[in-house]
Amino acid sequence: MGKKLIANLKMNMQIEDIKDYIKNIENYCYGNIDIIICPSYIHIPFFANRQFKLGSQNVSVHEKGAYTGEVSSSQLKEVGVKYCIVGHKELRNNFGDTTDIINSKIKNCFSDRIIPIVCIGEDKQDKLMGSKKQVLRREILDIFKDLNREDMNNLIIAYEPLWAVGSGMMPSSEEISDTIDFIKNLFYSAYKINVDVLYGGSINSKNLHDILSVENCDGFLVGNSSSNIDEMIKIINMINNS
Ligand code: 13P
């Protein structure tokens, strides 16, 4: 199976950029790659029904009701969203997404047949203290504690070290490979599922080469570089030629 390339466009695009961006990406939707684009909520209709797959950057913890500014999983489903990023660092840090909130958001995704892309990762302090695996273990056991095992077969994990997101810093390819092994083994021993694990954090066309050689990495979650069309085309070509 091909590698996944997930573009988290964050809050980086204006409508005037979108038409060209989509046209270009659609020209590259072939080969050994599965492209999923996650635009801002308001831009989702522009990205729907295209050659690539459609994801969202967030979902409400609530199902329905008086929640001003929120968007539910059933509303996302209605406009063609098939994937949803959950537990992103920027939502944990800026909007207080806790383990319980992340757990409920995943449940909402499952109930509307949306595949959650769940971000987990250690912060700088954990890394320095050597407690990365302990932290990841805790997250995996807490976030997924009471989820339906069958639903969990439709799940993507993004290993995004918090210190690597938007910082220009990355773990070595050996570290990424070792951590992905750890995550996959833990999912298997705790939940008996084989989960796809992506890497995310400061990926660009210059450093992608190193991570491409990480065999157990099922793909990439790209932030800032993904809204730059030249970068995206380079990244797509590199994955396709790897
Ligand atoms: P950067 O690629 O900008 O570091 O962001 C990663 C990310 O947040 C993907 O979700």
PDB file of C-alpha atoms in Angstrom, residues 22-233:
ATOM      1  CA  ILE A  22      -6.467  22.279  -5.941  1.00  0.00           C
ATOM      2  CA  LYS A  23      -5.755  22.182  -9.674  1.00  0.00           C
ATOM      3  CA  ASN A  24      -2.093  21.492  -9.046  1.00  0.00           C
ATOM      4  CA  ILE A  25      -2.646  18.833  -6.401  1.00  0.00           C
ATOM      5  CA  GLU A  26      -5.215  17.030  -8.551  1.00  0.00           C
ATOM      6  CA  ASN A  27      -2.575  16.688 -11.279  1.00  0.00           C
ATOM      7  CA  TYR A  28      -0.459  14.691  -8.854  1.00  0.00           C
ATOM      8  CA  CYS A  29      -3.103  12.346  -7.432  1.00  0.00           C
ATOM      9  CA  TYR A  30      -1.724   9.160  -8.919  1.00  0.00           C
ATOM     10  CA  GLY A  31       0.940   6.614  -8.113  1.00  0.00           C
ATOM     11  CA  ASN A  32       1.999   5.204  -4.807  1.00  0.00           C
ATOM     12  CA  ILE A  33       0.485   7.873  -2.604  1.00  0.00           C
ATOM     13  CA  ASP A  34      -2.751   8.559  -0.756  1.00  0.00           C
ATOM     14  CA  ILE A  35      -3.286  12.320  -0.458  1.00  0.00           C
ATOM     15  CA  ILE A  36      -5.597  13.739   2.203  1.00  0.00           C
ATOM     16  CA  ILE A  37      -6.094  17.503   2.424  1.00  0.00           C
ATOM     17  CA  CYS A  38      -7.336  19.127   5.650  1.00  0.00           C
ATOM     18  CA  PRO A  39      -8.382  22.755   5.008  1.00  0.00           C
ATOM     19  CA  SER A  40     -10.021  25.249   7.376  1.00  0.00           C
ATOM     20  CA  TYR A  41     -13.690  24.464   8.042  1.00  0.00           C
ATOM     21  CA  ILE A  42     -14.898  27.336   5.901  1.00  0.00           C
ATOM     22  CA  HIS A  43     -12.937  26.107   2.874  1.00  0.00           C
ATOM     23  CA  ILE A  44     -14.098  22.490   3.048  1.00  0.00           C
ATOM     24  CA  PRO A  45     -16.729  22.793   0.258  1.00  0.00           C
ATOM     25  CA  PHE A  46     -14.033  23.981  -2.185  1.00  0.00           C
ATOM     26  CA  PHE A  47     -11.985  20.857  -1.488  1.00  0.00           C
ATOM     27  CA  ALA A  48     -14.880  18.369  -1.602  1.00  0.00           C
ATOM     28  CA  ASN A  49     -15.380  15.859  -4.451  1.00  0.00           C
ATOM     29  CA  ARG A  50     -11.841  16.052  -5.773  1.00  0.00           C
ATOM     30  CA  GLN A  51      -9.206  13.494  -6.750  1.00  0.00           C
ATOM     31  CA  PHE A  52      -7.684  13.640  -3.269  1.00  0.00           C
ATOM     32  CA  LYS A  53      -9.398  12.755   0.005  1.00  0.00           C
ATOM     33  CA  LEU A  54     -10.901  15.304   2.338  1.00  0.00           C
ATOM     34  CA  GLY A  55     -10.150  15.786   6.012  1.00  0.00           C
ATOM     35  CA  SER A  56     -10.926  18.397   8.646  1.00  0.00           C
ATOM     36  CA  GLN A  57      -8.612  19.934  11.220  1.00  0.00           C
ATOM     37  CA  ASN A  58     -10.977  19.522  14.160  1.00  0.00           C
ATOM     38  CA  VAL A  59     -14.452  18.423  15.238  1.00  0.00           C
ATOM     39  CA  SER A  60     -16.690  19.402  18.120  1.00  0.00           C
ATOM     40  CA  VAL A  61     -16.749  17.312  21.258  1.00  0.00           C
ATOM     41  CA  HIS A  62     -20.529  17.802  21.217  1.00  0.00           C
ATOM     42  CA  GLU A  63     -22.966  16.060  18.913  1.00  0.00           C
ATOM     43  CA  LYS A  64     -25.566  18.803  18.415  1.00  0.00           C
ATOM     44  CA  GLY A  65     -27.059  21.886  20.038  1.00  0.00           C
ATOM     45  CA  ALA A  66     -26.252  25.346  21.330  1.00  0.00           C
ATOM     46  CA  TYR A  67     -22.496  25.350  20.777  1.00  0.00           C
ATOM     47  CA  THR A  68     -21.706  28.586  18.986  1.00  0.00           C
ATOM     48  CA  GLY A  69     -18.769  28.356  16.612  1.00  0.00           C
ATOM     49  CA  GLU A  70     -18.574  24.568  16.721  1.00  0.00           C
ATOM     50  CA  VAL A  71     -18.889  21.997  13.908  1.00  0.00           C
ATOM     51  CA  SER A  72     -20.166  18.481  14.601  1.00  0.00           C
ATOM     52  CA  SER A  73     -18.999  15.195  13.102  1.00  0.00           C
ATOM     53  CA  SER A  74     -22.389  14.704  11.420  1.00  0.00           C
ATOM     54  CA  GLN A  75     -22.072  18.148   9.793  1.00  0.00           C
ATOM     55  CA  LEU A  76     -18.589  17.234   8.574  1.00  0.00           C
ATOM     56  CA  LYS A  77     -19.873  13.967   7.182  1.00  0.00           C
ATOM     57  CA  GLU A  78     -22.605  15.829   5.280  1.00  0.00           C
ATOM     58  CA  VAL A  79     -20.034  17.861   3.344  1.00  0.00           C
ATOM     59  CA  GLY A  80     -17.919  14.843   2.435  1.00  0.00           C
ATOM     60  CA  VAL A  81     -15.256  14.801   5.147  1.00  0.00           C
ATOM     61  CA  LYS A  82     -13.733  11.337   5.532  1.00  0.00           C
ATOM     62  CA  TYR A  83     -10.831  12.068   7.930  1.00  0.00           C
ATOM     63  CA  CYS A  84     -10.369  14.352  10.920  1.00  0.00           C
ATOM     64  CA  ILE A  85      -7.261  15.444  12.825  1.00  0.00           C
ATOM     65  CA  VAL A  86      -7.824  15.021  16.569  1.00  0.00           C
ATOM     66  CA  GLY A  87      -5.569  15.860  19.504  1.00  0.00           C
ATOM     67  CA  HIS A  88      -3.331  18.241  17.621  1.00  0.00           C
ATOM     68  CA  LYS A  89      -0.778  20.101  19.733  1.00  0.00           C
ATOM     69  CA  GLU A  90      -2.256  23.467  18.769  1.00  0.00           C
ATOM     70  CA  LEU A  91      -5.703  22.419  20.028  1.00  0.00           C
ATOM     71  CA  ARG A  92      -4.311  20.913  23.210  1.00  0.00           C
ATOM     72  CA  ASN A  93      -2.248  24.039  23.934  1.00  0.00           C
ATOM     73  CA  ASN A  94      -4.513  26.829  22.699  1.00  0.00           C
ATOM     74  CA  PHE A  95      -7.986  25.408  23.269  1.00  0.00           C
ATOM     75  CA  GLY A  96      -7.502  23.038  26.180  1.00  0.00           C
ATOM     76  CA  ASP A  97      -8.194  19.714  24.480  1.00  0.00           C
ATOM     77  CA  THR A  98      -7.676  17.133  27.219  1.00  0.00           C
ATOM     78  CA  THR A  99      -7.426  13.359  27.007  1.00  0.00           C
ATOM     79  CA  ASP A 100     -11.153  13.059  27.760  1.00  0.00           C
ATOM     80  CA  ILE A 101     -12.073  15.623  25.122  1.00  0.00           C
ATOM     81  CA  ILE A 102      -9.880  13.864  22.566  1.00  0.00           C
ATOM     82  CA  ASN A 103     -11.492  10.549  23.484  1.00  0.00           C
ATOM     83  CA  SER A 104     -14.995  12.000  22.933  1.00  0.00           C
ATOM     84  CA  LYS A 105     -14.017  13.603  19.643  1.00  0.00           C
ATOM     85  CA  ILE A 106     -12.728  10.239  18.408  1.00  0.00           C
ATOM     86  CA  LYS A 107     -16.030   8.621  19.420  1.00  0.00           C
ATOM     87  CA  ASN A 108     -17.947  11.269  17.474  1.00  0.00           C
ATOM     88  CA  CYS A 109     -15.791  10.598  14.413  1.00  0.00           C
ATOM     89  CA  PHE A 110     -16.374   6.859  14.668  1.00  0.00           C
ATOM     90  CA  SER A 111     -20.116   7.280  14.989  1.00  0.00           C
ATOM     91  CA  ASP A 112     -20.146   9.228  11.706  1.00  0.00           C
ATOM     92  CA  ARG A 113     -17.669   6.919   9.936  1.00  0.00           C
ATOM     93  CA  ILE A 114     -14.950   9.571   9.842  1.00  0.00           C
ATOM     94  CA  ILE A 115     -11.412   8.240  10.288  1.00  0.00           C
ATOM     95  CA  PRO A 116      -9.653  10.083  13.119  1.00  0.00           C
ATOM     96  CA  ILE A 117      -6.006  11.013  12.655  1.00  0.00           C
ATOM     97  CA  VAL A 118      -4.947  11.135  16.286  1.00  0.00           C
ATOM     98  CA  CYS A 119      -1.825  13.125  17.157  1.00  0.00           C
ATOM     99  CA  ILE A 120       0.342  11.918  20.020  1.00  0.00           C
ATOM    100  CA  GLY A 121       3.839  12.970  21.034  1.00  0.00           C
ATOM    101  CA  GLU A 122       6.158  13.952  23.834  1.00  0.00           C
ATOM    102  CA  ASP A 123       7.128  17.515  24.737  1.00  0.00           C
ATOM    103  CA  LYS A 124      10.657  18.830  25.033  1.00  0.00           C
ATOM    104  CA  GLN A 125      10.831  18.199  28.766  1.00  0.00           C
ATOM    105  CA  ASP A 126       9.767  14.549  28.324  1.00  0.00           C
ATOM    106  CA  LYS A 127      12.413  14.139  25.678  1.00  0.00           C
ATOM    107  CA  LEU A 128      15.138  15.631  27.871  1.00  0.00           C
ATOM    108  CA  MET A 129      14.063  13.507  30.849  1.00  0.00           C
ATOM    109  CA  GLY A 130      14.088  10.344  28.740  1.00  0.00           C
ATOM    110  CA  SER A 131      10.391   9.707  29.462  1.00  0.00           C
ATOM    111  CA  LYS A 132       9.124   9.767  25.869  1.00  0.00           C
ATOM    112  CA  LYS A 133       7.928   6.158  25.821  1.00  0.00           C
ATOM    113  CA  GLN A 134       6.253   6.468  29.203  1.00  0.00           C
ATOM    114  CA  VAL A 135       4.358   9.529  27.974  1.00  0.00           C
ATOM    115  CA  LEU A 136       3.311   7.862  24.722  1.00  0.00           C
ATOM    116  CA  ARG A 137       2.224   4.762  26.618  1.00  0.00           C
ATOM    117  CA  ARG A 138       0.080   6.838  28.987  1.00  0.00           C
ATOM    118  CA  GLU A 139      -1.504   8.717  26.079  1.00  0.00           C
ATOM    119  CA  ILE A 140      -2.282   5.548  24.151  1.00  0.00           C
ATOM    120  CA  LEU A 141      -3.803   3.803  27.164  1.00  0.00           C
ATOM    121  CA  ASP A 142      -5.826   6.844  28.286  1.00  0.00           C
ATOM    122  CA  ILE A 143      -7.073   8.229  24.973  1.00  0.00           C
ATOM    123  CA  PHE A 144      -8.280   4.903  23.559  1.00  0.00           C
ATOM    124  CA  LYS A 145      -9.334   3.246  26.808  1.00  0.00           C
ATOM    125  CA  ASP A 146     -12.995   2.542  26.133  1.00  0.00           C
ATOM    126  CA  LEU A 147     -13.224   2.684  22.365  1.00  0.00           C
ATOM    127  CA  ASN A 148     -14.832  -0.005  20.294  1.00  0.00           C
ATOM    128  CA  ARG A 149     -12.134  -2.338  18.939  1.00  0.00           C
ATOM    129  CA  GLU A 150     -13.846  -2.767  15.616  1.00  0.00           C
ATOM    130  CA  ASP A 151     -14.020   1.008  15.144  1.00  0.00           C
ATOM    131  CA  MET A 152     -10.345   1.215  16.038  1.00  0.00           C
ATOM    132  CA  ASN A 153      -9.446  -0.612  12.850  1.00  0.00           C
ATOM    133  CA  ASN A 154     -10.305   2.703  11.181  1.00  0.00           C
ATOM    134  CA  LEU A 155      -7.783   4.847  12.934  1.00  0.00           C
ATOM    135  CA  ILE A 156      -4.579   6.640  11.976  1.00  0.00           C
ATOM    136  CA  ILE A 157      -1.958   7.687  14.495  1.00  0.00           C
ATOM    137  CA  ALA A 158       0.299  10.656  13.817  1.00  0.00           C
ATOM    138  CA  TYR A 159       3.455  10.646  15.895  1.00  0.00           C
ATOM    139  CA  GLU A 160       4.070  14.383  16.244  1.00  0.00           C
ATOM    140  CA  PRO A 161       6.649  15.235  18.908  1.00  0.00           C
ATOM    141  CA  LEU A 162       5.374  18.534  20.348  1.00  0.00           C
ATOM    142  CA  TRP A 163       8.872  20.024  20.219  1.00  0.00           C
ATOM    143  CA  ALA A 164       9.111  19.258  16.491  1.00  0.00           C
ATOM    144  CA  VAL A 165       5.832  20.932  15.422  1.00  0.00           C
ATOM    145  CA  GLY A 166       6.590  24.243  13.720  1.00  0.00           C
ATOM    146  CA  SER A 167      10.103  24.402  15.209  1.00  0.00           C
ATOM    147  CA  GLY A 168      12.318  23.306  12.326  1.00  0.00           C
ATOM    148  CA  MET A 169      13.621  20.477  14.545  1.00  0.00           C
ATOM    149  CA  MET A 170      13.073  16.772  13.986  1.00  0.00           C
ATOM    150  CA  PRO A 171      14.053  13.471  15.577  1.00  0.00           C
ATOM    151  CA  SER A 172      16.578  11.371  13.647  1.00  0.00           C
ATOM    152  CA  SER A 173      15.183   8.729  11.293  1.00  0.00           C
ATOM    153  CA  GLU A 174      16.401   6.028  13.725  1.00  0.00           C
ATOM    154  CA  GLU A 175      14.478   7.659  16.558  1.00  0.00           C
ATOM    155  CA  ILE A 176      11.353   7.941  14.410  1.00  0.00           C
ATOM    156  CA  SER A 177      11.594   4.308  13.388  1.00  0.00           C
ATOM    157  CA  ASP A 178      12.116   3.144  16.979  1.00  0.00           C
ATOM    158  CA  THR A 179       9.219   5.238  18.288  1.00  0.00           C
ATOM    159  CA  ILE A 180       6.858   4.065  15.540  1.00  0.00           C
ATOM    160  CA  ASP A 181       7.783   0.464  16.378  1.00  0.00           C
ATOM    161  CA  PHE A 182       6.988   1.172  20.012  1.00  0.00           C
ATOM    162  CA  ILE A 183       3.601   2.701  19.139  1.00  0.00           C
ATOM    163  CA  LYS A 184       2.624  -0.134  16.785  1.00  0.00           C
ATOM    164  CA  ASN A 185       3.632  -2.803  19.291  1.00  0.00           C
ATOM    165  CA  LEU A 186       1.729  -1.108  22.088  1.00  0.00           C
ATOM    166  CA  PHE A 187      -1.424  -0.840  19.989  1.00  0.00           C
ATOM    167  CA  TYR A 188      -1.126  -4.496  19.172  1.00  0.00           C
ATOM    168  CA  SER A 189      -0.519  -5.649  22.709  1.00  0.00           C
ATOM    169  CA  ALA A 190      -3.142  -3.368  24.281  1.00  0.00           C
ATOM    170  CA  TYR A 191      -5.880  -3.487  21.641  1.00  0.00           C
ATOM    171  CA  LYS A 192      -4.935  -6.236  19.163  1.00  0.00           C
ATOM    172  CA  ILE A 193      -4.966  -3.873  16.227  1.00  0.00           C
ATOM    173  CA  ASN A 194      -2.394  -3.082  13.563  1.00  0.00           C
ATOM    174  CA  VAL A 195      -2.446   0.666  13.361  1.00  0.00           C
ATOM    175  CA  ASP A 196      -0.992   2.907  10.653  1.00  0.00           C
ATOM    176  CA  VAL A 197       1.464   5.398  12.128  1.00  0.00           C
ATOM    177  CA  LEU A 198       2.569   8.584  10.370  1.00  0.00           C
ATOM    178  CA  TYR A 199       5.274  11.038  11.324  1.00  0.00           C
ATOM    179  CA  GLY A 200       4.616  14.796  11.579  1.00  0.00           C
ATOM    180  CA  GLY A 201       6.672  17.806  12.671  1.00  0.00           C
ATOM    181  CA  SER A 202       8.745  20.251  10.580  1.00  0.00           C
ATOM    182  CA  ILE A 203       8.670  18.146   7.412  1.00  0.00           C
ATOM    183  CA  ASN A 204       9.749  19.890   4.218  1.00  0.00           C
ATOM    184  CA  SER A 205      11.138  18.863   0.848  1.00  0.00           C
ATOM    185  CA  LYS A 206      14.705  19.247   2.123  1.00  0.00           C
ATOM    186  CA  ASN A 207      14.500  16.932   5.115  1.00  0.00           C
ATOM    187  CA  LEU A 208      11.917  14.443   3.801  1.00  0.00           C
ATOM    188  CA  HIS A 209      14.610  12.340   2.184  1.00  0.00           C
ATOM    189  CA  ASP A 210      15.829  11.028   5.548  1.00  0.00           C
ATOM    190  CA  ILE A 211      12.386  10.013   6.810  1.00  0.00           C
ATOM    191  CA  LEU A 212      11.428   8.389   3.509  1.00  0.00           C
ATOM    192  CA  SER A 213      13.807   5.592   4.356  1.00  0.00           C
ATOM    193  CA  VAL A 214      11.923   4.788   7.577  1.00  0.00           C
ATOM    194  CA  GLU A 215      10.185   1.598   6.502  1.00  0.00           C
ATOM    195  CA  ASN A 216       7.639   1.276   9.304  1.00  0.00           C
ATOM    196  CA  CYS A 217       6.409   4.855   8.768  1.00  0.00           C
ATOM    197  CA  ASP A 218       3.094   4.723   6.903  1.00  0.00           C
ATOM    198  CA  GLY A 219       3.151   8.336   5.802  1.00  0.00           C
ATOM    199  CA  PHE A 220       3.510  11.968   6.747  1.00  0.00           C
ATOM    200  CA  LEU A 221       1.457  14.733   8.355  1.00  0.00           C
ATOM    201  CA  VAL A 222       2.755  18.005   6.969  1.00  0.00           C
ATOM    202  CA  GLY A 223       1.889  21.404   8.427  1.00  0.00           C
ATOM    203  CA  ASN A 224       3.351  24.682   7.221  1.00  0.00           C
ATOM    204  CA  SER A 225       5.045  23.271   4.094  1.00  0.00           C
ATOM    205  CA  SER A 226       1.756  21.823   2.875  1.00  0.00           C
ATOM    206  CA  SER A 227       0.170  25.172   2.024  1.00  0.00           C
ATOM    207  CA  ASN A 228       3.052  25.987  -0.311  1.00  0.00           C
ATOM    208  CA  ILE A 229       2.186  24.363  -3.625  1.00  0.00           C
ATOM    209  CA  ASP A 230       5.797  24.082  -4.833  1.00  0.00           C
ATOM    210  CA  GLU A 231       6.746  22.322  -1.627  1.00  0.00           C
ATOM    211  CA  MET A 232       3.735  20.014  -1.890  1.00  0.00           C
ATOM    212  CA  ILE A 233       4.593  19.003  -5.444  1.00  0.00           C
TER     213      ILE A 233
END
